[in-house]
Coordinates of C-alpha atoms in Angstrom, one line a residue:
M9 CA 60.1 -11.1 12.8
I10 CA 58.0 -10.3 9.7
G11 CA 56.1 -13.6 10.1
S12 CA 55.0 -12.8 13.7
E13 CA 53.8 -9.3 12.5
L14 CA 51.8 -10.9 9.8
S15 CA 50.1 -13.4 12.2
E16 CA 49.2 -10.4 14.5
V17 CA 47.6 -8.5 11.6
R18 CA 45.8 -11.7 10.6
Q19 CA 44.4 -12.2 14.1
V20 CA 43.3 -8.5 14.3
S21 CA 41.6 -8.7 10.9
D22 CA 39.9 -12.0 11.8
A23 CA 38.6 -10.4 15.0
G24 CA 37.2 -7.6 12.9
L25 CA 35.5 -10.0 10.5
K26 CA 33.8 -11.8 13.4
S27 CA 32.4 -8.6 14.7
N28 CA 31.1 -7.6 11.3
R29 CA 29.2 -10.9 10.9
D30 CA 27.1 -10.3 14.0
R31 CA 26.0 -6.7 13.3
S32 CA 22.6 -6.9 15.0
D33 CA 24.1 -5.3 18.2
L34 CA 25.7 -2.6 16.2
D35 CA 22.7 -1.4 14.3
M36 CA 20.8 1.7 15.3
K37 CA 17.0 1.7 15.8
I38 CA 15.2 4.5 14.1
I39 CA 11.6 5.6 13.4
L40 CA 11.0 6.7 9.9
Q41 CA 9.3 10.1 9.5
Q42 CA 8.6 9.7 5.8
D43 CA 8.6 7.0 3.2
V44 CA 12.2 6.0 2.3
P45 CA 12.8 4.0 -0.9
N46 CA 14.3 0.5 -0.2
L47 CA 13.9 1.0 3.6
G48 CA 10.3 1.4 4.6
K49 CA 7.2 3.5 5.0
M50 CA 6.5 6.4 7.4
G51 CA 6.0 5.3 11.0
E52 CA 7.9 2.0 10.7
L53 CA 10.6 1.0 13.2
K54 CA 13.8 -0.1 11.5
D55 CA 17.4 -1.2 12.3
V56 CA 20.0 0.5 10.2
A57 CA 23.8 1.0 10.2
P58 CA 24.7 3.9 12.5
G59 CA 26.6 5.7 9.7
Y60 CA 23.6 5.6 7.4
A61 CA 21.4 7.0 10.2
R62 CA 23.8 9.7 11.3
N63 CA 25.0 10.8 7.8
H64 CA 21.9 10.4 5.7
L65 CA 18.6 9.8 7.5
L66 CA 18.8 12.0 10.6
P67 CA 20.2 15.2 8.9
R68 CA 17.5 15.0 6.2
K69 CA 14.8 14.5 8.9
M70 CA 13.8 11.3 7.2
A71 CA 14.0 9.5 10.6
V72 CA 14.6 10.0 14.3
E73 CA 16.5 7.9 16.7
A74 CA 14.3 5.5 18.6
T75 CA 14.9 6.6 22.2
P76 CA 12.9 4.9 25.0
Q77 CA 10.5 7.9 25.2
R78 CA 10.0 7.9 21.4
M79 CA 9.4 4.2 21.4
R80 CA 6.6 4.7 24.0
E81 CA 5.1 7.4 21.8
W82 CA 5.5 5.2 18.7
E83 CA 3.7 2.3 20.5
K84 CA 0.8 4.6 21.5
Q85 CA 0.6 5.9 17.9
Q86 CA 0.6 2.3 16.5
K87 CA -2.3 1.3 18.8
K88 CA -4.3 4.4 17.6
E89 CA -3.6 3.7 14.0
E90 CA -4.6 0.0 14.5
A91 CA -7.9 1.0 16.1
I92 CA -8.6 3.5 13.2
N93 CA -7.7 0.8 10.7
R94 CA -10.0 -1.7 12.3
Q95 CA -12.9 0.8 12.1
L96 CA -12.2 1.7 8.5
E97 CA -12.1 -2.0 7.6
E98 CA -15.5 -2.6 9.3
E99 CA -17.0 0.3 7.4
A100 CA -15.5 -1.1 4.2
R101 CA -17.0 -4.5 4.9
Q102 CA -20.5 -3.0 5.4
Q103 CA -20.1 -1.0 2.2
A104 CA -19.0 -4.1 0.4
E105 CA -22.2 -5.9 1.5
K106 CA -24.2 -3.0 0.0
L107 CA -22.3 -3.1 -3.2
S108 CA -22.3 -6.8 -3.8
G109 CA -25.9 -7.0 -4.7
Q110 CA -26.0 -4.0 -6.9
V111 CA -26.4 -3.9 -10.7
L112 CA -25.4 -0.7 -12.4
V113 CA -27.2 -0.1 -15.7
F114 CA -25.5 2.0 -18.4
K115 CA -27.2 3.1 -21.6
M116 CA -24.6 3.5 -24.3
P117 CA -24.7 4.1 -28.0
A118 CA -23.7 0.9 -29.9
G119 CA -23.2 -0.2 -33.3
E120 CA -24.0 -3.5 -35.1
G121 CA -23.2 -6.6 -33.1
G122 CA -23.7 -4.8 -29.8
R123 CA -20.2 -3.2 -30.0
L124 CA -20.1 0.1 -28.0
F125 CA -18.8 3.4 -29.4
G126 CA -16.3 3.9 -26.7
S127 CA -16.3 1.9 -23.4
V128 CA -17.5 2.0 -19.8
T129 CA -14.7 3.2 -17.7
S130 CA -13.9 3.1 -14.0
A131 CA -14.7 6.9 -13.9
D132 CA -18.2 6.1 -15.3
V133 CA -18.7 3.4 -12.6
A134 CA -17.4 5.7 -9.8
E135 CA -19.8 8.5 -11.0
K136 CA -22.8 6.0 -11.1
L137 CA -21.9 4.8 -7.6
A138 CA -21.8 8.4 -6.3
E139 CA -25.3 8.9 -7.7
N140 CA -26.3 6.0 -5.5
G141 CA -24.6 7.5 -2.5
I142 CA -21.5 5.3 -2.5
E143 CA -18.1 6.9 -2.7
A144 CA -15.5 4.9 -4.5
D145 CA -12.2 6.1 -6.0
K146 CA -12.0 5.4 -9.7
K147 CA -8.4 4.0 -9.3
K148 CA -9.8 1.3 -7.1
I149 CA -12.3 0.0 -9.6
E150 CA -11.0 -2.8 -11.8
F151 CA -12.4 -4.8 -14.7
P152 CA -11.3 -8.2 -15.7
E153 CA -11.4 -6.9 -19.3
P154 CA -12.4 -3.6 -20.9
I155 CA -16.2 -3.2 -21.2
K156 CA -16.8 -2.6 -24.9
S157 CA -20.0 -4.5 -25.6
I158 CA -23.6 -4.7 -24.6
G159 CA -24.4 -7.2 -21.9
L160 CA -23.7 -8.2 -18.3
H161 CA -20.2 -7.6 -17.0
T162 CA -18.5 -7.6 -13.6
A163 CA -16.1 -5.2 -11.8
S164 CA -14.3 -5.3 -8.5
V165 CA -14.0 -2.4 -6.2
R166 CA -11.2 -2.4 -3.6
L167 CA -12.6 -0.6 -0.6
H168 CA -9.9 -1.4 1.9
Q169 CA -6.8 -3.5 2.2
G170 CA -8.2 -7.1 1.9
V171 CA -11.8 -5.9 1.3
T172 CA -13.2 -6.0 -2.2
A173 CA -16.7 -6.0 -3.5
E174 CA -17.9 -7.5 -6.8
L175 CA -20.6 -5.7 -8.6
K176 CA -22.5 -6.3 -11.8
I177 CA -22.6 -3.8 -14.7
E178 CA -25.3 -4.1 -17.3
V179 CA -24.7 -2.2 -20.5
E180 CA -27.8 -1.6 -22.7
K181 CA -28.1 0.0 -26.1
D182 CA -29.1 3.6 -26.1
E183 CA -31.9 4.0 -28.7
N184 CA -31.5 7.7 -29.1

């Protein structure tokens, strides 16, 4: 009698394991309302375990359940964002064309051997670009190596995802 009970338990537990292996039909679709670490960014559509959604994401207003109506709204929003993103990318490409030919000239105090007292920073480059009518965030300006000497150097400016512009920086000795 005990052996038959064990085989029943084994059959039930095996059936449970089979359903756990194919969880895709058990997952809950959600739309993230804010960035969630290790899950995704705001506005993304995700499949998560129902318990995680009900007990963590939904009560904290980190996500909403993806109902058919919300899915339609989400798709409309995605199309709007895509159009805006294409426009921003086109503007960034035009700005990159403007920047690519530019040479920024800095006059800096220098010691013997052309070594600068200090260095040219990304903030200096952003300020010089602003003087020329081009807005660039200093965090998006990168140098292959720090600019600490007189001469011609290069910098890259990330204008948009996938759009970067290379510009030349000439550092001259300030005679004052």
